[in-house]
Coordinates of C-alpha atoms in Angstrom, one line a residue:
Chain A
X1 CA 3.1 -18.2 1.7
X2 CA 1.7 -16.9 -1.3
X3 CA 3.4 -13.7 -2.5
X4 CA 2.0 -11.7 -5.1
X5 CA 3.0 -8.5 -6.7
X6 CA -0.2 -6.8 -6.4
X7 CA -2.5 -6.2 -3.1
X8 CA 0.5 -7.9 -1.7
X9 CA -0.3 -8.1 2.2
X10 CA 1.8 -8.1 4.9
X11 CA -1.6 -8.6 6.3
X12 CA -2.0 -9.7 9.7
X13 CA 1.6 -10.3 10.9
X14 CA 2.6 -6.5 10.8
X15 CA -1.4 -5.5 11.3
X16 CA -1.7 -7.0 14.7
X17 CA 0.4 -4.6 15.8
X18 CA -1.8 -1.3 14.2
X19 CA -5.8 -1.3 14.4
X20 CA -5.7 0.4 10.6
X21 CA -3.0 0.4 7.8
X22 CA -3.8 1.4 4.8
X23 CA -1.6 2.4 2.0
X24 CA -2.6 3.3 -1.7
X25 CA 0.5 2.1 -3.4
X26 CA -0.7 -1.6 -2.8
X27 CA -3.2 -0.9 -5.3
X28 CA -6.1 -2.4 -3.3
X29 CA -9.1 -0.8 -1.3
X30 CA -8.4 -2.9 1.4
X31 CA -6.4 -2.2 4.2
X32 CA -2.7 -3.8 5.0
X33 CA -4.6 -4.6 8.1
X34 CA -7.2 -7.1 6.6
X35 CA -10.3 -5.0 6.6
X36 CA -12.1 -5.0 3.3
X37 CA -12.8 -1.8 2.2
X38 CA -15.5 -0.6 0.0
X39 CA -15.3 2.8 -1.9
X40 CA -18.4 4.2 -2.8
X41 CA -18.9 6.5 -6.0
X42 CA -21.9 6.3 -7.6
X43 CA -20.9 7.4 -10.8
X44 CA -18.2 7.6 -13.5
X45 CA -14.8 9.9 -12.3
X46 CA -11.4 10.6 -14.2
X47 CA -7.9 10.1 -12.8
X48 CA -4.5 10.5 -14.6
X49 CA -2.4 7.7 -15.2
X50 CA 1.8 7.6 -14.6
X51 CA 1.9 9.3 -18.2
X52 CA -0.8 12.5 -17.3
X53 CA -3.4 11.0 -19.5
X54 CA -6.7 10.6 -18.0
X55 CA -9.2 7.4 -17.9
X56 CA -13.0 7.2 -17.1
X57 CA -13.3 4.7 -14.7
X58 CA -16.6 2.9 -14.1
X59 CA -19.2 3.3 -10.7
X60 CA -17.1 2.7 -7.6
X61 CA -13.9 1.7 -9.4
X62 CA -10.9 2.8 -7.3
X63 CA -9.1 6.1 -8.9
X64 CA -5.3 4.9 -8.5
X65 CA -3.2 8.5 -9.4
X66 CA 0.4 8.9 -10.0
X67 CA 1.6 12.1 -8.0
X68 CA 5.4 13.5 -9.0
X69 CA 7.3 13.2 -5.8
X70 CA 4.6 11.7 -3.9
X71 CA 3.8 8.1 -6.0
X72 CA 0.2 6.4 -5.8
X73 CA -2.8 7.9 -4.7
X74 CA -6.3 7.6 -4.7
X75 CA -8.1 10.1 -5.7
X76 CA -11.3 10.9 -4.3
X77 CA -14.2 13.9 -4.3
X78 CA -14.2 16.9 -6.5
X79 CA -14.5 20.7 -6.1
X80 CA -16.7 22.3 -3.6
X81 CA -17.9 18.7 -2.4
X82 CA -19.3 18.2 -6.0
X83 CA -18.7 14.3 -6.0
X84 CA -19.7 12.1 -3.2
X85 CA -16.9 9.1 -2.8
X86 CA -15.8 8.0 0.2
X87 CA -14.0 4.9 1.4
X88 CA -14.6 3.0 4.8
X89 CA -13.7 -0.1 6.5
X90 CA -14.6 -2.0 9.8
X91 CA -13.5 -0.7 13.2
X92 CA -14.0 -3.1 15.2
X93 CA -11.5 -2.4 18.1
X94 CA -11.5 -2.9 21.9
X95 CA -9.6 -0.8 24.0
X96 CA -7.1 -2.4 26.2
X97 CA -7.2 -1.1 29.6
X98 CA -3.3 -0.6 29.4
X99 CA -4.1 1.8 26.4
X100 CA -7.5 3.6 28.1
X101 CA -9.3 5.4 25.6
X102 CA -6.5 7.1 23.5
X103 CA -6.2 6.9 20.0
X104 CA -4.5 8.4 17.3
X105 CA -3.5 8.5 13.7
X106 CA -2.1 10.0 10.9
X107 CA -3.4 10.8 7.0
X108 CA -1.0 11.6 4.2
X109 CA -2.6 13.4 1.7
X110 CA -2.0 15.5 -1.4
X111 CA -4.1 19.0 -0.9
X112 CA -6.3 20.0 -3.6
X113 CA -7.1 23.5 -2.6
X114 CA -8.6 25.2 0.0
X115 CA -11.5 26.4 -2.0
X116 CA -12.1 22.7 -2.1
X117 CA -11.4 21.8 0.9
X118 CA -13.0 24.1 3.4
X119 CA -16.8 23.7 2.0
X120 CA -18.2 26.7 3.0
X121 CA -21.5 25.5 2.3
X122 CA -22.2 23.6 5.5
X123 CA -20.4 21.6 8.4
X124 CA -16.9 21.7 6.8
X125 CA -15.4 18.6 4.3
X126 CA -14.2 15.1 6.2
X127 CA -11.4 14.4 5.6
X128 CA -11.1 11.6 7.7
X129 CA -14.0 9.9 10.2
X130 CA -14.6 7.4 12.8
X131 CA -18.3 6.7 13.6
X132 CA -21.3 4.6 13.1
X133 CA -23.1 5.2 9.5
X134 CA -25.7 7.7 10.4
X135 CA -23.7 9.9 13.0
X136 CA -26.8 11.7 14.1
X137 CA -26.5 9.1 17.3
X138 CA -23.3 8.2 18.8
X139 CA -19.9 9.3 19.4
X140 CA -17.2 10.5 16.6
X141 CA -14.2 11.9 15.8
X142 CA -13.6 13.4 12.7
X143 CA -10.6 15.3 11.0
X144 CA -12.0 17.8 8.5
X145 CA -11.6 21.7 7.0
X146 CA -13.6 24.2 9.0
X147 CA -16.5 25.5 7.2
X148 CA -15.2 28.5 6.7
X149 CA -11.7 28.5 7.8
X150 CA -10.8 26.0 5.8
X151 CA -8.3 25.1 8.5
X152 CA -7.8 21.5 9.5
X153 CA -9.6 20.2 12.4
X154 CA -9.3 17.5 14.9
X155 CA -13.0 17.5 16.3
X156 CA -15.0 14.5 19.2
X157 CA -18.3 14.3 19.8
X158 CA -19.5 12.3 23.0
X159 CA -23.0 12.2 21.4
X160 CA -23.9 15.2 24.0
X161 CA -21.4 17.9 23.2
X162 CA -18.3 18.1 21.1
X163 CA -14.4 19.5 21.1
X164 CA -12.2 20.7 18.7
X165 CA -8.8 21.5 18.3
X166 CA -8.0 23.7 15.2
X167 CA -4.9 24.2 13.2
X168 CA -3.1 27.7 12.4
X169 CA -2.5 27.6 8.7
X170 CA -4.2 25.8 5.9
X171 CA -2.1 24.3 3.2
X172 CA -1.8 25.5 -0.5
X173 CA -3.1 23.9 -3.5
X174 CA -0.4 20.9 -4.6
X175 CA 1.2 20.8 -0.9
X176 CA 2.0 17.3 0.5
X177 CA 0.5 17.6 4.0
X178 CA 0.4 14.8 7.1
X179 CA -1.6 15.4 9.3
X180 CA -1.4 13.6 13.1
X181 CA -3.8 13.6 15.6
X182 CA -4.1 12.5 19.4
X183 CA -7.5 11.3 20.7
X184 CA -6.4 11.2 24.7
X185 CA -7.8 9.0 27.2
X186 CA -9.7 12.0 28.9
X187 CA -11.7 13.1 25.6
X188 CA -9.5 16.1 24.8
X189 CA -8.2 16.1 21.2
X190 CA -4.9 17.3 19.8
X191 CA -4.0 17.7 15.8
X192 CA -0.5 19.0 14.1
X193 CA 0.5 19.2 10.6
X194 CA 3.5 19.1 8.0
X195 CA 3.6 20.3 4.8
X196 CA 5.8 19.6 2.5
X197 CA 7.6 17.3 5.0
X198 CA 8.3 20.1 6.7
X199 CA 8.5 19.8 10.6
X200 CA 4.9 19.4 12.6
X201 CA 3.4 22.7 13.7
X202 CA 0.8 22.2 16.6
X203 CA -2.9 23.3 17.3
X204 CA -3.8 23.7 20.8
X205 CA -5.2 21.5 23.0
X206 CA -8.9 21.1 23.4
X207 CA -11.0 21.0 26.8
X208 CA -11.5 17.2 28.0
X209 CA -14.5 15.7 27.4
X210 CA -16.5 13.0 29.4
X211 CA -15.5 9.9 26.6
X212 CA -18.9 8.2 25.6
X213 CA -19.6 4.6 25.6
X214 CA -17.2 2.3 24.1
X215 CA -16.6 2.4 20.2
X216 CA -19.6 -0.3 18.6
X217 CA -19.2 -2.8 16.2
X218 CA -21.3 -0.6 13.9
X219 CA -18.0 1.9 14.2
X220 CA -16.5 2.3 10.8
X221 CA -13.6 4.5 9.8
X222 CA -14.7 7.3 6.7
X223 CA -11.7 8.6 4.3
X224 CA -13.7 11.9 2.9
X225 CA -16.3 11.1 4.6
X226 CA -18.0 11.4 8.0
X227 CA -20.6 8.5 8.0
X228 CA -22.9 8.4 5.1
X229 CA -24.7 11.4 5.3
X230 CA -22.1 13.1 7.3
X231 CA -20.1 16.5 6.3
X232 CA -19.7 17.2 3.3
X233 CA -17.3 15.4 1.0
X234 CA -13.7 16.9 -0.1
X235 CA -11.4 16.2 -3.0
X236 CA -8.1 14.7 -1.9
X237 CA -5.4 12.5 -3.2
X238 CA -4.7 10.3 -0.6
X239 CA -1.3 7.9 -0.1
X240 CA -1.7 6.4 3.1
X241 CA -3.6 6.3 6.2
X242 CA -2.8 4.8 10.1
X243 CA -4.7 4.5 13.2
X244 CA -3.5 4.1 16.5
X245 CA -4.2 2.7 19.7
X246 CA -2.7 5.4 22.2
X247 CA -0.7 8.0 21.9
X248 CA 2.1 7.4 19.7
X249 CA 5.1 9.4 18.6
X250 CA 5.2 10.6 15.0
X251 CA 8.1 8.7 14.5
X252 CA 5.9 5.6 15.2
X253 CA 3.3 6.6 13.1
X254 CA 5.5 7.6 10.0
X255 CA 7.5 4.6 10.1
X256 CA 3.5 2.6 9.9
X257 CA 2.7 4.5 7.0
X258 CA 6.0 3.9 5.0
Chain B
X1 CA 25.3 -2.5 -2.7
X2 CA 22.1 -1.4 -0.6
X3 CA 22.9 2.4 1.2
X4 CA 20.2 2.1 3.2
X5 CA 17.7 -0.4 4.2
X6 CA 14.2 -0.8 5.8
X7 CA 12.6 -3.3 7.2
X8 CA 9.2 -3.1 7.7
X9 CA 9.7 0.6 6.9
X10 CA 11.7 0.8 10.3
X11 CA 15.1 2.6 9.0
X12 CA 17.7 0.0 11.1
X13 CA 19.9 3.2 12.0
X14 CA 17.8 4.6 13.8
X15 CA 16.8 1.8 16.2
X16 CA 20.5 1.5 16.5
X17 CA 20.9 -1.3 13.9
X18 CA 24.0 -1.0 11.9
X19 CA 24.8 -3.3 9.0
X20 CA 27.7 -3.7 8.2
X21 CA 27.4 -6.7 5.8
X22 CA 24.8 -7.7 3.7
X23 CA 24.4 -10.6 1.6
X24 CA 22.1 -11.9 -0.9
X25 CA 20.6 -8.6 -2.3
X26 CA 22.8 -8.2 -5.5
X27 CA 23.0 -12.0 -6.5
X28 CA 20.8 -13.0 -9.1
X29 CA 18.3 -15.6 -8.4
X30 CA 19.4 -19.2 -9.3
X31 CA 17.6 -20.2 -12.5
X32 CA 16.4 -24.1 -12.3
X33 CA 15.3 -25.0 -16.0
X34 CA 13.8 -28.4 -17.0
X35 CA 16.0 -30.2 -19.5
X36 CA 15.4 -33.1 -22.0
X37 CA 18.2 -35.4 -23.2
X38 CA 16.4 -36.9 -26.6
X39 CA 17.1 -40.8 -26.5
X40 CA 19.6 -41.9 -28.1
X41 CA 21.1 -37.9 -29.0
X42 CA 23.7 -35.9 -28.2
X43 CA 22.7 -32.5 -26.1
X44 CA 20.1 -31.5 -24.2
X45 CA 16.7 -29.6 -24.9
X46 CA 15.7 -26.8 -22.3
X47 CA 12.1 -27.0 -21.1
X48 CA 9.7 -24.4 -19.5
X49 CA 8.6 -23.3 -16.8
X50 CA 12.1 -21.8 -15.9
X51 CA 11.8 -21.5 -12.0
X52 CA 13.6 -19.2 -9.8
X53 CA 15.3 -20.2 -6.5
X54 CA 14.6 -18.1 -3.6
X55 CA 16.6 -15.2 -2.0
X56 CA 18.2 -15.6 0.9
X57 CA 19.6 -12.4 2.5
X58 CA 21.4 -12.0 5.1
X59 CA 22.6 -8.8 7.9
X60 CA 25.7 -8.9 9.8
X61 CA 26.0 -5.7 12.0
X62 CA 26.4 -4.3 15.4
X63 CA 23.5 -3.0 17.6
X64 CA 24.8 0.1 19.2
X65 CA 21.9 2.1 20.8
X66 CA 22.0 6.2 21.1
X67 CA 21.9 5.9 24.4
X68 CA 24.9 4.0 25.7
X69 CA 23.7 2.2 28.7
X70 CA 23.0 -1.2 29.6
X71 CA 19.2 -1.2 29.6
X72 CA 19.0 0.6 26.4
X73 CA 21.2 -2.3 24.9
X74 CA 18.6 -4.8 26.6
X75 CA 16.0 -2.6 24.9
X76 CA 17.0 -2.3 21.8
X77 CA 18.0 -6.4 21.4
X78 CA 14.6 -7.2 22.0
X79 CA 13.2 -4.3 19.8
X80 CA 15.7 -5.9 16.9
X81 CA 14.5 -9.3 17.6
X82 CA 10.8 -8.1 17.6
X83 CA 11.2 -6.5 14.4
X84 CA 12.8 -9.3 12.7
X85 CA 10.3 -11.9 13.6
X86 CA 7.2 -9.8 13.1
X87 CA 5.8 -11.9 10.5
X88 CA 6.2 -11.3 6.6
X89 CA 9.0 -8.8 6.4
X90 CA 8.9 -6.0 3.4
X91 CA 12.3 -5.1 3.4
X92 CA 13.5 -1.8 1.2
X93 CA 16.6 -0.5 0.2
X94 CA 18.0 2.2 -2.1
X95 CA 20.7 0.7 -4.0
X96 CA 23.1 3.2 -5.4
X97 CA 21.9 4.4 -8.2
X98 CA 18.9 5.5 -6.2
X99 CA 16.5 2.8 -7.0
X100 CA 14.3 1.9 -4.2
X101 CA 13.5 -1.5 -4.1
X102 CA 11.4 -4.0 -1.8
X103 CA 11.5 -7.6 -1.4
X104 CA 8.8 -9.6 0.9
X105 CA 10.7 -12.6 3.2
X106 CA 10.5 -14.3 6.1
X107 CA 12.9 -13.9 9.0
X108 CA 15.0 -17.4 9.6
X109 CA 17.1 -17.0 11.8
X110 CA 17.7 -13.9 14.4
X111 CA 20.9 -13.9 16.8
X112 CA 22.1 -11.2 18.9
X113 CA 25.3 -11.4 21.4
X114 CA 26.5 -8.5 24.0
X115 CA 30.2 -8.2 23.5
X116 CA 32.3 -9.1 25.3
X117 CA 34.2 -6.7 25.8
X118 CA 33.3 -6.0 29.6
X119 CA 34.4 -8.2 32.4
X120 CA 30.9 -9.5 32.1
X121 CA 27.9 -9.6 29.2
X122 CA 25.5 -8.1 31.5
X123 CA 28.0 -4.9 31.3
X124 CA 28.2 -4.7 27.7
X125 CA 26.7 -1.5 25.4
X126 CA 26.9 -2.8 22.2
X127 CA 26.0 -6.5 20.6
X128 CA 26.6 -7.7 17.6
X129 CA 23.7 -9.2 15.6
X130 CA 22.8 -11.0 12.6
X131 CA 19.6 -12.0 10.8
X132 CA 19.1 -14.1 8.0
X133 CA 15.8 -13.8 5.8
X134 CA 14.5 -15.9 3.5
X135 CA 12.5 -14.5 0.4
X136 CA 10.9 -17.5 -1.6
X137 CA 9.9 -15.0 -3.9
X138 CA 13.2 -13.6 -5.4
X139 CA 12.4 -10.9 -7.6
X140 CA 12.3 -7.4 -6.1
X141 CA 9.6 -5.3 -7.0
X142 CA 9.5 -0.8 -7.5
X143 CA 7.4 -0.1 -4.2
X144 CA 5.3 2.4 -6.2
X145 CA 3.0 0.5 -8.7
X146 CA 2.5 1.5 -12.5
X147 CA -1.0 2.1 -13.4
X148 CA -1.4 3.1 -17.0
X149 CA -4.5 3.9 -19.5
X150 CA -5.1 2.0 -22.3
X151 CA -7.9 3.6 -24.4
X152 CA -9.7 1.5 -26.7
X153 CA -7.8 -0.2 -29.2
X154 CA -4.9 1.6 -28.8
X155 CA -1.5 -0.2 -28.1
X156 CA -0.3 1.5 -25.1
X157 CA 4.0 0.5 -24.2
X158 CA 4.4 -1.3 -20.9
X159 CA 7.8 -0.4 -19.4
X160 CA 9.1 -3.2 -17.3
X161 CA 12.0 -3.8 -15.2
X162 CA 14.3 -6.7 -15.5
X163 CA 12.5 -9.3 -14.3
X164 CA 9.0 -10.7 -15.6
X165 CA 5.7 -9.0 -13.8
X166 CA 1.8 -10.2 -12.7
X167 CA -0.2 -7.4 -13.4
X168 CA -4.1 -6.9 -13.9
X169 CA -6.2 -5.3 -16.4
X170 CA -9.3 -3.6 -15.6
X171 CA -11.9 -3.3 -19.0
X172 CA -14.8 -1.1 -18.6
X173 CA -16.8 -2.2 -21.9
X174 CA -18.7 -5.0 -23.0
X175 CA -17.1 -8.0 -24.7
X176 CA -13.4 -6.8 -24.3
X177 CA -11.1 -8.4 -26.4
X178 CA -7.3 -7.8 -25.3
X179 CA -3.8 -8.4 -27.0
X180 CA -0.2 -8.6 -25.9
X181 CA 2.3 -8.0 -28.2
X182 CA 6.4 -8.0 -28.4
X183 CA 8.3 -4.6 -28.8
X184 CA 8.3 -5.6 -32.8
X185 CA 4.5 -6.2 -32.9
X186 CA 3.9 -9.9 -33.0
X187 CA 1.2 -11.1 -30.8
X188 CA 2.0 -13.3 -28.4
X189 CA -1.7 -13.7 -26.8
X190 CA -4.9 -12.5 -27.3
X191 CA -8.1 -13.1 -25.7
X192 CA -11.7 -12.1 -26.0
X193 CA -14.7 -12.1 -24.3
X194 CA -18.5 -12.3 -25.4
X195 CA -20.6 -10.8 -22.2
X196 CA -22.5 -7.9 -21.9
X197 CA -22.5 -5.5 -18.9
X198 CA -23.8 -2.1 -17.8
X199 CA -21.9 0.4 -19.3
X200 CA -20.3 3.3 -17.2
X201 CA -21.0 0.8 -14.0
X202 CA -19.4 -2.1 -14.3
X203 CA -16.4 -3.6 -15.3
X204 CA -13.7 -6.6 -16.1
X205 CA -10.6 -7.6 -13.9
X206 CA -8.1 -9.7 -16.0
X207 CA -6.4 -10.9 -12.9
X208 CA -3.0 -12.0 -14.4
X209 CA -1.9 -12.7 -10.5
X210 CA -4.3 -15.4 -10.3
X211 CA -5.7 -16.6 -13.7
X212 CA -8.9 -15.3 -13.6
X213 CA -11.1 -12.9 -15.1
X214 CA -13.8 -11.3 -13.0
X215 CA -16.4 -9.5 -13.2
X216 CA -17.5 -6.3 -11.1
X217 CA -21.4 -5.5 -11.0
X218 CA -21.1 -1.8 -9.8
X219 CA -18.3 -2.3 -8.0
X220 CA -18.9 -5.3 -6.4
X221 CA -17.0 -8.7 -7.2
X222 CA -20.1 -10.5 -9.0
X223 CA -19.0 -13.6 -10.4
X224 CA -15.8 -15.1 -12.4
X225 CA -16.3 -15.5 -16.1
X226 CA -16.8 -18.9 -17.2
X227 CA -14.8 -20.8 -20.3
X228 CA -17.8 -20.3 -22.5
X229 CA -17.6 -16.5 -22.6
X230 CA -13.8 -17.2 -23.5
X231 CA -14.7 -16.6 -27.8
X232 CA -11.5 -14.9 -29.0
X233 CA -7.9 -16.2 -28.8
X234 CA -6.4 -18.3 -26.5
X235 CA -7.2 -19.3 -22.8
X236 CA -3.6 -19.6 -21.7
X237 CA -3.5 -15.4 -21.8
X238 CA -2.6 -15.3 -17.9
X239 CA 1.1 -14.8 -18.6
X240 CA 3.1 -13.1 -16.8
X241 CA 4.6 -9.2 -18.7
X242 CA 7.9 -10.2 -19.8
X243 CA 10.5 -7.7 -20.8
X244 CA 12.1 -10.5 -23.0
X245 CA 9.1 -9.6 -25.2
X246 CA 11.1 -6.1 -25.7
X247 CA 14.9 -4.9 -24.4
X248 CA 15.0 -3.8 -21.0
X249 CA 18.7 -2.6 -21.7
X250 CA 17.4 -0.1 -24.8
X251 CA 14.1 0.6 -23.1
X252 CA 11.9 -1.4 -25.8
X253 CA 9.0 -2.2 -24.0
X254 CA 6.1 -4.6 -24.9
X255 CA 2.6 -3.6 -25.7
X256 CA -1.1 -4.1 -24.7
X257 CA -3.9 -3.3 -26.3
X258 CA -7.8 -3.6 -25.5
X259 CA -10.8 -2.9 -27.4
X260 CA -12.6 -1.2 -24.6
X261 CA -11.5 1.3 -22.6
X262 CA -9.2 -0.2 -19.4
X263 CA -6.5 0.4 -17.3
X264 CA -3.6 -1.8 -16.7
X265 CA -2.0 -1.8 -13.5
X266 CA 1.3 -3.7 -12.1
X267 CA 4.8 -3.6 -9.9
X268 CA 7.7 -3.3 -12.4
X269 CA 10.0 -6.6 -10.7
X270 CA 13.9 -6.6 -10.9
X271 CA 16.4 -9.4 -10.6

């Protein structure tokens, strides 16, 4: 058992129970749960070190941030969508029949602004994604900021029509905000947020939706991104990510992402 | 002692584990040291590596579920002995000065008994447990990495724990050439490569974790460098950062330094 002190990986034991674990404070790309991960920047970007002073890292080269009263994140995006970096992995899951077709997860994140954010240019900034690498075809789901709202939205598309369940209240500049979301097994979506570790405040409900054919292996899940060429790109700090198979509690999905 | 402890980053107290007992977390780990006796002379000469012993911790507590019935005592037995034999364990604690600390281990040994104190087991609501877990690696690590600049040739200070630390070292220039040095200066390795690579794209990983140095062609994990790129210093550089090359107890920390631009990044460790 080889134990090291960096990309240490409680790897498969603990991931068997999780589709996706990731957690930024392993200082790896990849994902506690074995997938590789590949971040893709194609270009140089600054991050500040644990002292505040800042580095130029090279093309694709993580951006590992300390936060004060958060610890490691990566950084990734800029302003108004001004950077495109994104991170994905492999999903590759099968539904168990015990499970149907619910999903969920949770994203803990440092918010950089709404102005940022909320990318008033076009479809909204992803935030987080879970599609094939075009998006044009197929089903997705996608957490992102409304295009003009800014607000934080839980959105799934059967690759016919789409629903969305939207948030009250967008976070400040500097707020530490987790956000969880439901996919349930009849195609309705559900989101709620915390900020500041605050407790959860709920969107509604959305309308069910017919669920499309099962997730491919061409699936991938998107941090700040939505496939490729999806929505546009935000700027977050992000310390951990989880995805679910079902519905599970918060509880649940905070204690996978600690 | 440890105030409160995760495992897995499950708080035990709130599936019902209570530990009342815990062993193993504040010994130090057992130091086993090579020694020489010189032939036909008094003493004894102490060799290297020093090696550490592993950790063995051990939980002695009750199991008393919020609900107090019998099936949420069934539950939460088998939730306990799911949790400790779930593979690698990361278990954290806050000691009492408020340090969290984490330390990876392997659960040896799980047992958990109803009490008796029913006219029959099947009756009981609480159990008493205990778990023993065995971490080859002894040192504890922060749970929150340090990741620090270190702009061309400039000595940047390396604040360590108490205990000696892997770390890696990413160079983003051609033909890097990087030193360590004790709190007082002196170098204690230095190493240099000759290799060219695009510049803003690509980049060096001195993997101290595993003795390699790698390089990354835009972000992709090309190819390791061979000995003949090795031209400066010495190829023994994959040592470990050791706060013995400073004072932990007056905060004198060692240094690095790098003729490109880099970043260094490690776990601060702790006996």
């Amino acid at each position: 058992m080889a134990l090291s002190t960096l990309s240490f990986r409680r790897g498969a034991e603990l991931a068997r129970r999780w589709p996706l674990v990731w957690h930024a404070r392993e200082l790896t790309i990849d994902a506690l749960t074995g997938q590789v991960g590949t971040l893709t920047r194609a270009a140089t970007a600054a991050a500040l070190d644990l002292n505040g002073t800042s580095r130029t890292l090279s093309y694709h080269q993580p951006r590992w941030e300390y936060v004060s009263g958060v610890g490691t994140c990566l950084r990734l995006g800029a302003a108004a969508g001004a950077l495109t970096e994104y991170l994905s992995w492999p999903a590759d899951i099968v539904l168990s029949s015990a499970q149907s077709n619910a999903l969920c997860g949770m994203i803990s994140f440092v918010e950089n602004g709404t102005s940022a954010i909320g990318d008033a240019s076009g479809g909204g900034a992803a935030l987080w994604g879970m599609s094939n690498a075009a998006v044009t075809t197929g089903a997705y789901l996608t957490v992102h900021a409304n295009s003009t709202s800014g607000l934080y939205t839980i959105g799934h598309d059967n690759d016919v029509s789409s629903v969305v369940s939207v948030l009250g209240a967008a976070p400040s500049s500097g707020n530490r905000v987790r956000l969880r979301w439901w996919l349930y097994s009849d195609g309705r979506v559900q989101i709620w947020q915390s900020i500041n570790g605050a407790a959860e405040t709920a969107a509604s409900v959305s309308g069910t939706l017919t669920m499309s054919a099962p997730w491919g292996t061409a699936t991938k899940y998107w941090l700040n991104s939505l496939g490729t060429a999806g929505l546009a790109y935000g700027h977050v700090l992000v310390d951990g990510l989880v995805v679910g198979l079902g519905n599970q509690s918060q509880a649940d999905l905070l204690e996978a992402l600690a | 002692m440890a105030s409160a402890i995760t495992v897995n980053g499950r708080d035990l107290i709130t599936r019902g584990i209570y530990v009342s007992k815990a062993t193993g977390f504040d010994e130090t780990p057992e130091r086993q040291v090579p020694t020489l006796t010189p032939l036909g002379q008094m003493g004894v000469l102490l060799g290297t590596p020093i090696a550490y012993a592993p950790r063995t911790l051990g939980l002695i507590g009750t199991i008393d579920p919020a609900a107090r019935t019998v099936a949420a005592l069934d539950a939460a037995m088998k939730a306990a002995k799911d949790l400790f034999y779930s593979g690698v364990l990361a278990v954290s604690f806050t000691n009492t000065a408020g340090d969290l600390r984490r330390i990876e281990g392997l659960a040896t040994r799980f047992h958990a008994s109803p009490r008796l104190e029913k006219q029959h087991f099947q009756a009981a609501q609480l159990a008493d447990f205990s778990a023993t877990i065995l971490c080859p690696d002894p040192l504890y690590r922060d749970p929150d990495p340090t990741v620090l600049a270190v702009p061309a040739n400039t000595r940047v200070a390396l604040p360590l724990g108490t205990a000696p630390c892997r770390w890696t070292l990413r160079a983003m220039g051609a033909s890097p050439t990087v030193t360590y040095r004790t709190a007082g200066g002196a170098t204690v390795w230095t190493v240099g490569l000759t290799r060219t690579i695009t510049a803003s794209e690509d980049w060096f990983d001195f993997d101290a974790r595993t003795s390699r140095i790698w390089w990354y062609d835009n972000g992709v994990k090309t190819a390791a460098i061979e000995a003949g790129y090795l031209t400066t210093g010495q190829q023994d550089w994959a040592k470990p950062f050791d706060p013995q090359d400073g004072d932990y107890a007056t905060s004198q920390a060692p240094s690095i330094e790098c003729s490109v631009n880099a970043e260094v990044l490690y776990h601060k460790r702790w006996l």
